[in-house]
C-alpha cells in the first residue's frame, strides 16, 4: 500500500513530516515512540472516539507507551475558553510533562483546540496531529495554526504551534459522514484553483474515485497537503502568499455567520464552495477572468453535489447589506478596504488589496436578484 510523505521544512528544528496512507492509526504507537517521551495524551471527540480511539490506544499500549484518553464533546462549540480550560486541567491531571506528546485525533475542531492547548500547556508541549476528517487531512492539520472561538468571532484567540508529526490515515475517512467528506472536498478543489490548473483538471476526471476511496483519494490528500505545505514554508505567518489559502473564505465566512454557524444549514466547506464560486463570478464581473472559467468551477462543484449559489442555502437568504457588514467584520479587511482573493483564471488566483466596497455590493445585488 502506498505511503506518501510530505516534508514541511521550517527554520530551526521545526521540521516535520506529514504521512498519508492506509492503516496509519494502527501504527500510531510505534511512530509516537520514535519521537520520544513516555506519556501520550490522546485527545478526541465523542464521534471519533466511537470509531478510532481504541485503535490508537491499543497501538500505544503495544508500543509500551503510557496513554491517556481525553474525550471532548463533538462540534464547533468545543473550541471555547471553557473547553480549553477543562482540557488543560485534564492534561495536567494526566501529568503530561514538557517532554511528552499530545495527540489530536479528530477533525479540525479537535486539531485546533488540542493544538492550542499543547501550545500553552507548560509553555509548549509537542503535538501530533492525527486528522480524521477530509478537511483536517488537507487543511487544518498542516501549517500550525491553532485556536479557539470567542463571541467576537472564530479563531480570534490562538497561537502558531507546528505539529511534530501529522498522521493522515485515509482509511479513517470511511466513517466520516458523506456531507462532511463533500464539504472537505471544497478545500481540495481550492488548491487546484489557487495555483494548480493540472490538479483541478485531474479532479474533474477523478472526483468519483476520490469520493469512492482508494488510491485516488490518497493522491488527492497528498497533492493538497503538498500544496499547503509549500505555501506555509514560504510564508509561515501569513504576511503575504499564505492569504491565497483564503480563496472563497471572505464570502464563505460571511455566509457561515449569516446563518449563525448553524451546521444544519451550512457547514464550513459548503460556505467555501459557494464562496469560491462567488470569487470566480466576481472576478469575471470585474473583467479579470473569463466567464467560462467561472462556469467551469461551478460545473465541477455541482457535479460533486456542493452548493454554488447563496440561494442554495436552505432558509431565508441574507441581504447584500447584511453580508457586507459580516464581511467587514472578517479579519481579512484592513482600513476599510476589502482584501480579496480573486482569480485571473483556474489556477491563477491572486491577492487583491483594494477592492471597492461598492463593487462588492453591486455584485451581491446582482447575484441575489438572479434568485427570483
Ligand atoms: N488550523 C487551521 O489552519 C484550520 C484550517 C481550516 C479549518 N480549521 C478549523 O477546522 C474546523 C472544521 O474542521 P472539520 O470540518 O474537520 O470539523 P469537525 O472537527 O467538527 O468534524 C466534522 C464532524 O465530523 C466528525 N468526524 C471527524 N472525523 C470523523 C470520522 N473519521 N468518522 C466519523 N466522524 C468524524 C466530527 O465529530 C464532527 O462531527 C473549524 O473549527 C475551522 O475553524 C482550521
Ligand atoms: Zn477553510
CSV table of C-alpha atoms and ligand atoms in Angstrom, one decimal:
chain,number,residue,atom,x,y,z
A,1,UNK,CA,0.0,0.0,0.0
A,2,UNK,CA,1.3,3.4,-0.9
A,3,UNK,CA,2.6,5.6,1.9
A,4,UNK,CA,3.2,9.2,0.9
A,5,UNK,CA,5.4,11.6,2.9
A,6,UNK,CA,5.2,15.3,2.6
A,7,UNK,CA,8.0,17.1,4.5
A,8,UNK,CA,7.5,20.5,6.0
A,9,UNK,CA,10.9,22.2,6.5
A,10,UNK,CA,10.7,25.3,8.6
A,11,UNK,CA,13.6,27.1,10.2
A,12,UNK,CA,15.4,25.9,13.3
A,13,UNK,CA,14.5,22.4,14.3
A,14,UNK,CA,10.9,22.7,13.3
A,15,UNK,CA,10.9,20.1,10.5
A,16,UNK,CA,8.1,17.6,10.4
A,17,UNK,CA,6.6,15.0,8.2
A,18,UNK,CA,3.0,14.5,7.1
A,19,UNK,CA,2.5,10.8,6.5
A,20,UNK,CA,-0.5,9.9,4.3
A,21,UNK,CA,-1.6,6.3,3.8
A,22,UNK,CA,-3.8,3.4,4.8
A,23,UNK,CA,-3.7,1.9,8.3
A,24,UNK,CA,-1.6,4.6,9.9
A,25,UNK,CA,-3.7,4.8,13.1
A,26,UNK,CA,-2.8,1.2,13.9
A,27,UNK,CA,0.9,2.1,13.6
A,28,UNK,CA,0.5,5.3,15.8
A,29,UNK,CA,2.2,3.8,18.9
A,30,UNK,CA,5.5,2.9,17.2
A,31,UNK,CA,5.6,6.2,15.4
A,32,UNK,CA,4.9,8.2,18.6
A,33,UNK,CA,7.5,6.1,20.4
A,34,UNK,CA,10.1,7.1,17.7
A,35,UNK,CA,9.5,10.7,18.7
A,36,UNK,CA,10.5,10.0,22.3
A,37,UNK,CA,8.5,10.7,25.5
A,38,UNK,CA,6.9,8.3,27.8
A,39,UNK,CA,3.4,9.6,28.2
A,40,UNK,CA,0.9,10.3,25.4
A,41,UNK,CA,-2.4,12.1,25.9
A,42,UNK,CA,-4.9,11.3,23.1
A,43,UNK,CA,-7.5,14.0,22.7
A,44,UNK,CA,-10.5,13.2,20.6
A,45,UNK,CA,-14.2,14.0,20.2
A,46,UNK,CA,-17.2,11.8,21.1
A,47,UNK,CA,-17.9,10.8,17.5
A,48,UNK,CA,-14.3,10.0,16.5
A,49,UNK,CA,-13.9,8.1,19.8
A,50,UNK,CA,-16.5,5.6,18.8
A,51,UNK,CA,-14.7,4.7,15.6
A,52,UNK,CA,-11.0,5.2,16.1
A,53,UNK,CA,-9.9,5.8,19.7
A,54,UNK,CA,-9.4,2.2,20.5
A,55,UNK,CA,-7.1,1.6,17.6
A,56,UNK,CA,-4.8,4.3,18.7
A,57,UNK,CA,-5.0,3.3,22.4
A,58,UNK,CA,-4.2,-0.3,21.6
A,59,UNK,CA,-1.3,0.7,19.4
A,60,UNK,CA,0.2,2.9,22.1
A,61,UNK,CA,-0.2,0.1,24.6
A,62,UNK,CA,1.6,-2.3,22.2
A,63,UNK,CA,4.4,0.2,21.9
A,64,UNK,CA,4.8,0.4,25.7
A,65,UNK,CA,3.6,3.9,25.9
A,66,UNK,CA,1.7,5.3,28.8
A,67,UNK,CA,-1.5,6.5,27.1
A,68,UNK,CA,-4.3,8.7,28.5
A,69,UNK,CA,-7.5,9.3,26.6
A,70,UNK,CA,-9.5,12.6,26.8
A,71,UNK,CA,-12.8,12.8,25.0
A,72,UNK,CA,-14.4,16.3,24.4
A,73,UNK,CA,-17.9,16.8,23.0
A,74,UNK,CA,-18.1,16.8,19.2
A,75,UNK,CA,-18.8,20.1,17.5
A,76,UNK,CA,-17.5,23.7,16.9
A,77,UNK,CA,-18.7,24.7,20.4
A,78,UNK,CA,-15.8,22.8,21.9
A,79,UNK,CA,-13.5,25.5,20.5
A,80,UNK,CA,-14.1,27.7,23.5
A,81,UNK,CA,-12.3,29.0,26.6
A,82,UNK,CA,-14.4,26.7,28.8
A,83,UNK,CA,-13.4,23.6,26.9
A,84,UNK,CA,-9.8,24.8,26.7
A,85,UNK,CA,-9.7,25.2,30.5
A,86,UNK,CA,-11.2,21.8,31.0
A,87,UNK,CA,-8.8,20.2,28.5
A,88,UNK,CA,-5.7,21.8,30.2
A,89,UNK,CA,-6.9,20.6,33.6
A,90,UNK,CA,-7.3,17.1,32.2
A,91,UNK,CA,-3.8,17.2,30.6
A,92,UNK,CA,-2.3,18.4,33.9
A,93,UNK,CA,-4.1,15.7,35.8
A,94,UNK,CA,-2.8,13.1,33.4
A,95,UNK,CA,0.7,14.5,34.4
A,96,UNK,CA,1.7,15.4,30.8
A,97,UNK,CA,5.2,16.9,31.0
A,98,UNK,CA,7.2,19.0,28.6
A,99,UNK,CA,8.9,16.0,27.0
A,100,UNK,CA,5.6,14.1,26.5
A,101,UNK,CA,3.3,14.1,23.5
A,102,UNK,CA,-0.3,15.4,23.0
A,103,UNK,CA,-2.2,13.8,20.1
A,104,UNK,CA,-5.1,15.5,18.4
A,105,UNK,CA,-7.2,12.6,16.9
A,106,UNK,CA,-10.2,14.1,15.0
A,107,UNK,CA,-11.4,16.8,12.7
A,108,UNK,CA,-10.4,20.5,12.6
A,109,UNK,CA,-12.2,21.3,15.9
A,110,UNK,CA,-10.0,18.8,17.8
A,111,UNK,CA,-6.9,19.8,15.9
A,112,UNK,CA,-7.3,23.5,16.7
A,113,UNK,CA,-8.4,23.1,20.3
A,114,UNK,CA,-5.8,20.4,21.1
A,115,UNK,CA,-3.0,22.2,19.2
A,116,UNK,CA,-3.7,25.4,21.2
A,117,UNK,CA,-3.7,23.5,24.5
A,118,UNK,CA,-0.4,22.0,23.5
A,119,UNK,CA,1.0,25.4,22.7
A,120,UNK,CA,0.2,26.9,26.1
A,121,UNK,CA,0.5,23.9,28.4
A,122,UNK,CA,3.7,24.2,30.4
A,123,UNK,CA,4.7,26.8,27.7
A,124,UNK,CA,4.6,24.3,25.0
A,125,UNK,CA,4.3,20.5,24.6
A,126,UNK,CA,4.8,18.7,21.4
A,127,UNK,CA,1.7,17.9,19.4
A,128,UNK,CA,1.0,15.2,16.9
A,129,UNK,CA,-2.0,15.7,14.6
A,130,UNK,CA,-4.0,12.6,13.5
A,131,UNK,CA,-6.6,14.2,11.3
A,132,UNK,CA,-9.7,12.1,10.7
A,133,UNK,CA,-11.9,14.4,8.6
A,134,UNK,CA,-11.0,15.3,5.0
A,135,UNK,CA,-10.9,19.0,5.9
A,136,UNK,CA,-8.4,18.3,8.7
A,137,UNK,CA,-6.3,16.0,6.5
A,138,UNK,CA,-5.9,18.5,3.6
A,139,UNK,CA,-6.0,21.8,5.6
A,140,UNK,CA,-6.3,22.3,9.3
A,141,UNK,CA,-3.7,19.7,10.5
A,142,UNK,CA,-1.0,21.3,8.3
A,143,UNK,CA,0.6,24.7,9.0
A,144,UNK,CA,0.5,25.2,12.7
A,145,UNK,CA,-2.5,27.5,13.2
A,146,UNK,CA,-4.3,26.6,16.4
A,147,UNK,CA,-7.0,28.3,18.4
A,148,UNK,CA,-10.5,28.8,19.7
A,149,UNK,CA,-13.5,31.0,19.0
A,150,UNK,CA,-15.0,33.8,21.1
A,151,UNK,CA,-18.2,35.8,21.0
A,152,UNK,CA,-16.3,38.3,18.8
A,153,UNK,CA,-15.7,35.7,16.1
A,154,UNK,CA,-14.0,32.5,15.0
A,155,UNK,CA,-10.3,31.7,15.7
A,156,UNK,CA,-9.6,35.0,17.3
A,157,UNK,CA,-7.6,33.5,20.2
A,158,UNK,CA,-4.8,31.2,19.2
A,159,UNK,CA,-1.2,30.5,18.5
A,160,UNK,CA,1.1,29.2,15.9
A,161,UNK,CA,2.2,25.8,17.1
A,162,UNK,CA,3.6,23.5,14.4
A,163,UNK,CA,3.0,19.8,15.0
A,164,UNK,CA,5.9,17.3,15.4
A,165,UNK,CA,4.2,14.8,13.1
A,166,UNK,CA,1.0,14.5,11.1
A,167,UNK,CA,-0.5,11.0,10.5
A,168,UNK,CA,-3.3,11.2,7.9
A,169,UNK,CA,-4.9,7.8,7.8
A,170,UNK,CA,-7.1,7.9,4.7
A,171,UNK,CA,-9.0,4.8,5.9
A,172,UNK,CA,-10.3,6.8,8.8
A,173,UNK,CA,-12.3,8.8,6.3
A,174,UNK,CA,-14.5,5.8,5.6
A,175,UNK,CA,-16.5,6.6,8.8
A,176,UNK,CA,-16.9,10.3,8.0
A,177,UNK,CA,-20.5,11.3,7.2
A,178,UNK,CA,-20.7,11.9,3.4
A,179,UNK,CA,-21.8,15.5,3.8
A,180,UNK,CA,-18.6,16.2,5.8
A,181,UNK,CA,-16.5,14.5,3.2
A,182,UNK,CA,-18.1,16.6,0.4
A,183,UNK,CA,-17.5,19.8,2.4
A,184,UNK,CA,-13.8,18.9,2.9
A,185,UNK,CA,-13.6,18.3,-0.9
A,186,UNK,CA,-14.2,22.1,-1.5
A,187,UNK,CA,-10.8,22.7,0.2
A,188,UNK,CA,-9.2,20.0,-2.0
A,189,UNK,CA,-10.5,21.7,-5.2
A,190,UNK,CA,-9.4,25.0,-3.8
A,191,UNK,CA,-5.7,24.0,-4.2
A,192,UNK,CA,-6.2,23.4,-7.9
A,193,UNK,CA,-8.0,26.7,-8.2
A,194,UNK,CA,-5.3,28.7,-6.4
A,195,UNK,CA,-2.3,27.7,-8.5
A,196,UNK,CA,-2.5,24.2,-10.0
A,197,UNK,CA,-4.6,24.0,-13.1
A,198,UNK,CA,-3.5,20.4,-13.8
A,199,UNK,CA,-4.7,19.3,-10.4
A,200,UNK,CA,-8.1,20.9,-11.0
A,201,UNK,CA,-8.4,19.1,-14.4
A,202,UNK,CA,-7.3,15.8,-12.7
A,203,UNK,CA,-10.1,16.3,-10.1
A,204,UNK,CA,-12.6,16.9,-12.9
A,205,UNK,CA,-11.8,13.5,-14.2
A,206,UNK,CA,-11.2,11.6,-11.0
A,207,UNK,CA,-13.6,13.1,-8.4
A,208,UNK,CA,-15.7,9.9,-8.5
A,209,UNK,CA,-12.7,7.8,-7.5
A,210,UNK,CA,-11.7,10.3,-4.9
A,211,UNK,CA,-15.1,10.1,-3.3
A,212,UNK,CA,-15.1,6.3,-3.5
A,213,UNK,CA,-11.8,5.9,-1.7
A,214,UNK,CA,-8.6,4.1,-2.5
A,215,UNK,CA,-5.5,5.3,-4.4
A,216,UNK,CA,-7.1,8.4,-6.0
A,217,UNK,CA,-8.2,9.6,-2.6
A,218,UNK,CA,-4.7,9.3,-1.2
A,219,UNK,CA,-3.4,11.1,-4.2
A,220,UNK,CA,-5.8,14.0,-3.7
A,221,UNK,CA,-4.9,14.3,0.0
A,222,UNK,CA,-1.2,14.1,-0.9
A,223,UNK,CA,-1.4,16.8,-3.5
A,224,UNK,CA,-3.4,19.0,-1.2
A,225,UNK,CA,-1.0,18.7,1.7
A,226,UNK,CA,2.0,19.3,-0.5
A,227,UNK,CA,0.3,22.4,-1.9
A,228,UNK,CA,-0.5,23.8,1.6
A,229,UNK,CA,3.0,22.8,2.9
A,230,UNK,CA,4.7,24.6,0.1
A,231,UNK,CA,2.8,27.8,0.8
A,232,UNK,CA,3.4,27.5,4.6
A,233,UNK,CA,7.1,27.0,4.1
A,234,UNK,CA,7.3,30.2,2.0
A,235,UNK,CA,5.1,32.3,4.3
A,236,UNK,CA,4.5,30.7,7.7
A,237,UNK,CA,2.9,33.7,9.5
A,238,UNK,CA,0.7,34.9,6.6
A,239,UNK,CA,2.5,38.1,5.8
A,240,UNK,CA,1.7,37.5,2.1
A,241,UNK,CA,1.2,34.5,-0.1
A,242,UNK,CA,-0.4,32.3,2.7
A,243,UNK,CA,-3.5,34.6,2.3
A,244,UNK,CA,-4.2,32.8,-1.0
A,245,UNK,CA,-5.4,29.8,1.1
A,246,UNK,CA,-8.4,32.1,1.9
A,247,UNK,CA,-9.8,31.8,-1.6
A,248,UNK,CA,-13.6,31.7,-1.2
A,249,UNK,CA,-13.3,32.4,2.5
A,250,UNK,CA,-14.2,36.1,2.7
A,251,UNK,CA,-17.6,35.3,1.2
A,252,UNK,CA,-17.7,31.9,2.9
A,253,UNK,CA,-17.2,33.2,6.4
A,254,UNK,CA,-19.9,35.9,5.9
A,255,UNK,CA,-22.3,33.2,4.8
A,256,UNK,CA,-21.5,31.0,7.8
A,257,UNK,CA,-22.0,34.0,10.1
A,258,UNK,CA,-25.3,34.9,8.3
A,259,UNK,CA,-26.8,31.5,9.4
A,260,UNK,CA,-25.3,31.9,12.9
A,261,UNK,CA,-22.9,28.9,12.3
A,262,UNK,CA,-25.9,26.6,12.1
A,263,UNK,CA,-24.3,23.5,10.6
A,264,UNK,CA,-27.7,22.2,9.8
A,265,UNK,CA,-27.9,24.9,7.1
A,266,UNK,CA,-24.3,25.3,6.1
A,267,UNK,CA,-21.0,23.7,7.1
A,268,UNK,CA,-17.7,25.4,6.6
A,269,UNK,CA,-16.7,23.6,3.4
A,270,UNK,CA,-20.1,24.3,1.8
A,271,UNK,CA,-19.7,28.0,2.6
A,272,UNK,CA,-16.2,27.8,1.0
A,273,UNK,CA,-17.7,26.1,-2.1
A,274,UNK,CA,-20.2,28.9,-2.6
A,275,UNK,CA,-17.5,31.5,-1.6
A,276,UNK,CA,-15.2,30.2,-4.3
A,277,UNK,CA,-17.9,30.3,-7.0
A,278,UNK,CA,-18.7,33.9,-5.9
A,279,UNK,CA,-15.0,34.8,-6.0
A,280,UNK,CA,-14.8,33.5,-9.6
A,281,UNK,CA,-18.0,35.1,-10.7
A,282,UNK,CA,-17.0,38.4,-9.1
A,283,UNK,CA,-13.6,38.1,-10.9
A,284,UNK,CA,-15.5,37.6,-14.2
A,285,UNK,CA,-17.8,40.5,-13.4
A,286,UNK,CA,-14.8,42.7,-12.8
A,287,UNK,CA,-13.4,41.6,-16.2
A,288,UNK,CA,-10.4,39.9,-14.6
A,289,UNK,CA,-11.3,36.3,-15.5
A,290,UNK,CA,-13.1,34.6,-18.4
A,291,UNK,CA,-16.8,33.9,-17.6
A,292,UNK,CA,-16.2,30.4,-19.0
A,293,UNK,CA,-13.7,29.7,-16.1
A,294,UNK,CA,-16.3,30.7,-13.5
A,295,UNK,CA,-18.8,28.4,-15.2
A,296,UNK,CA,-16.3,25.6,-15.2
A,297,UNK,CA,-15.7,25.9,-11.4
A,298,UNK,CA,-19.5,26.0,-10.8
A,299,UNK,CA,-20.0,22.9,-13.0
A,300,UNK,CA,-17.4,20.9,-11.0
A,301,UNK,CA,-18.8,21.8,-7.6
A,302,UNK,CA,-22.3,20.9,-8.9
A,303,UNK,CA,-21.0,17.6,-10.2
A,304,UNK,CA,-19.9,16.6,-6.7
A,305,UNK,CA,-23.1,17.8,-5.1
A,306,UNK,CA,-21.7,21.0,-3.5
A,307,UNK,CA,-23.7,24.2,-3.3
A,308,UNK,CA,-22.6,27.0,-5.7
A,309,UNK,CA,-25.0,29.9,-5.0
A,310,UNK,CA,-26.2,31.8,-2.0
A,311,UNK,CA,-29.7,30.7,-2.8
A,312,UNK,CA,-28.6,27.1,-2.3
A,313,UNK,CA,-28.5,27.7,1.4
A,314,UNK,CA,-31.8,26.5,2.9
A,315,UNK,CA,-33.9,29.1,4.7
A,316,UNK,CA,-34.1,32.8,4.3
A,317,UNK,CA,-31.3,34.5,2.4
A,318,UNK,CA,-29.3,37.4,3.8
A,319,UNK,CA,-29.4,40.8,2.0
A,320,UNK,CA,-26.3,42.2,0.3
A,321,UNK,CA,-26.1,44.8,3.1
A,322,UNK,CA,-26.1,42.2,5.8
A,323,UNK,CA,-23.4,40.2,4.0
A,324,UNK,CA,-21.3,43.3,3.6
A,325,UNK,CA,-21.4,44.1,7.3
A,326,UNK,CA,-20.4,40.5,8.1
A,327,UNK,CA,-17.6,40.6,5.5
A,328,UNK,CA,-16.3,43.9,7.1
A,329,UNK,CA,-16.0,42.1,10.4
A,330,UNK,CA,-13.8,39.5,8.9
A,331,UNK,CA,-10.1,39.7,9.8
A,332,UNK,CA,-9.1,39.9,6.2
A,333,UNK,CA,-10.4,43.5,6.0
A,334,UNK,CA,-7.8,46.3,6.5
A,335,UNK,CA,-8.5,50.0,6.7
A,336,UNK,CA,-12.0,49.8,5.2
A,337,UNK,CA,-10.9,48.1,2.0
A,338,UNK,CA,-11.7,44.6,1.2
A,339,UNK,CA,-8.8,42.1,0.9
A,340,UNK,CA,-10.0,39.6,-1.6
A,341,UNK,CA,-8.6,36.6,-3.2
A,342,UNK,CA,-9.6,36.9,-6.9
A,343,UNK,CA,-8.6,34.9,-10.0
A,344,UNK,CA,-7.4,35.6,-13.5
A,345,UNK,CA,-8.5,32.0,-14.3
A,346,UNK,CA,-8.4,28.5,-13.0
A,347,UNK,CA,-5.1,28.0,-11.1
A,348,UNK,CA,-4.4,31.8,-11.3
A,349,UNK,CA,-5.6,33.2,-8.0
A,350,UNK,CA,-4.1,36.4,-6.6
A,351,UNK,CA,-4.4,38.8,-3.6
A,352,UNK,CA,-6.4,41.9,-4.4
A,353,UNK,CA,-5.9,44.5,-1.7
A,354,UNK,CA,-8.1,47.4,-2.8
A,355,UNK,CA,-11.5,46.1,-3.9
A,356,UNK,CA,-14.1,48.9,-3.6
A,357,UNK,CA,-17.0,48.1,-1.3
A,358,UNK,CA,-19.4,49.5,-3.9
A,359,UNK,CA,-18.3,46.9,-6.4
A,360,UNK,CA,-18.9,44.0,-4.0
A,361,UNK,CA,-22.3,45.4,-3.1
A,362,UNK,CA,-23.3,45.7,-6.8
A,363,UNK,CA,-22.1,42.2,-7.4
A,364,UNK,CA,-24.0,40.7,-4.5
A,365,UNK,CA,-27.2,42.5,-5.5
A,366,UNK,CA,-26.9,41.0,-9.0
A,367,UNK,CA,-26.3,37.6,-7.5
A,368,UNK,CA,-29.3,37.7,-5.3
A,369,UNK,CA,-31.5,39.1,-8.0
A,370,UNK,CA,-30.9,36.1,-10.0
A,371,UNK,CA,-32.6,34.2,-7.2
A,372,UNK,CA,-36.1,35.4,-8.1
B,1,LIG,N1,-6.0,25.5,11.8
B,1,LIG,C1,-6.3,25.7,10.5
B,1,LIG,O1,-5.4,26.0,9.7
B,1,LIG,C2,-7.7,25.5,10.1
B,1,LIG,C3,-7.9,25.4,8.7
B,1,LIG,C4,-9.2,25.1,8.3
B,1,LIG,C5,-10.2,24.9,9.2
B,1,LIG,N2,-9.9,25.0,10.5
B,1,LIG,C6,-11.0,24.7,11.6
B,1,LIG,O2,-11.4,23.4,11.4
B,1,LIG,C7,-12.7,23.2,11.9
B,1,LIG,C8,-13.6,22.4,11.0
B,1,LIG,O3,-13.0,21.1,10.9
B,1,LIG,P1,-13.9,19.9,10.5
B,1,LIG,O4,-14.7,20.2,9.3
B,1,LIG,O5,-13.0,18.7,10.5
B,1,LIG,O6,-14.9,19.8,11.7
B,1,LIG,P2,-15.1,18.8,12.9
B,1,LIG,O7,-13.8,18.6,13.6
B,1,LIG,O8,-16.2,19.4,13.7
B,1,LIG,O9,-15.5,17.5,12.2
B,1,LIG,C9,-16.7,17.4,11.5
B,1,LIG,C10,-17.6,16.3,12.1
B,1,LIG,O10,-17.1,15.1,11.7
B,1,LIG,C11,-16.9,14.2,12.8
B,1,LIG,N3,-15.8,13.4,12.4
B,1,LIG,C12,-14.5,13.7,12.2
B,1,LIG,N4,-13.8,12.7,11.8
B,1,LIG,C13,-14.6,11.6,11.7
B,1,LIG,C14,-14.5,10.3,11.3
B,1,LIG,N5,-13.4,9.8,10.8
B,1,LIG,N6,-15.6,9.5,11.4
B,1,LIG,C15,-16.8,9.9,11.9
B,1,LIG,N7,-17.0,11.2,12.2
B,1,LIG,C16,-15.9,12.0,12.2
B,1,LIG,C17,-16.7,15.2,13.9
B,1,LIG,O11,-17.0,14.5,15.2
B,1,LIG,C18,-17.7,16.3,13.6
B,1,LIG,O12,-19.0,15.9,14.0
B,1,LIG,C19,-13.2,24.7,12.1
B,1,LIG,O13,-13.3,24.9,13.5
B,1,LIG,C20,-12.2,25.5,11.4
B,1,LIG,O14,-12.1,26.8,12.0
B,1,LIG,C21,-8.7,25.2,11.0
B,2,LIG,ZN1,-11.5,26.6,5.0
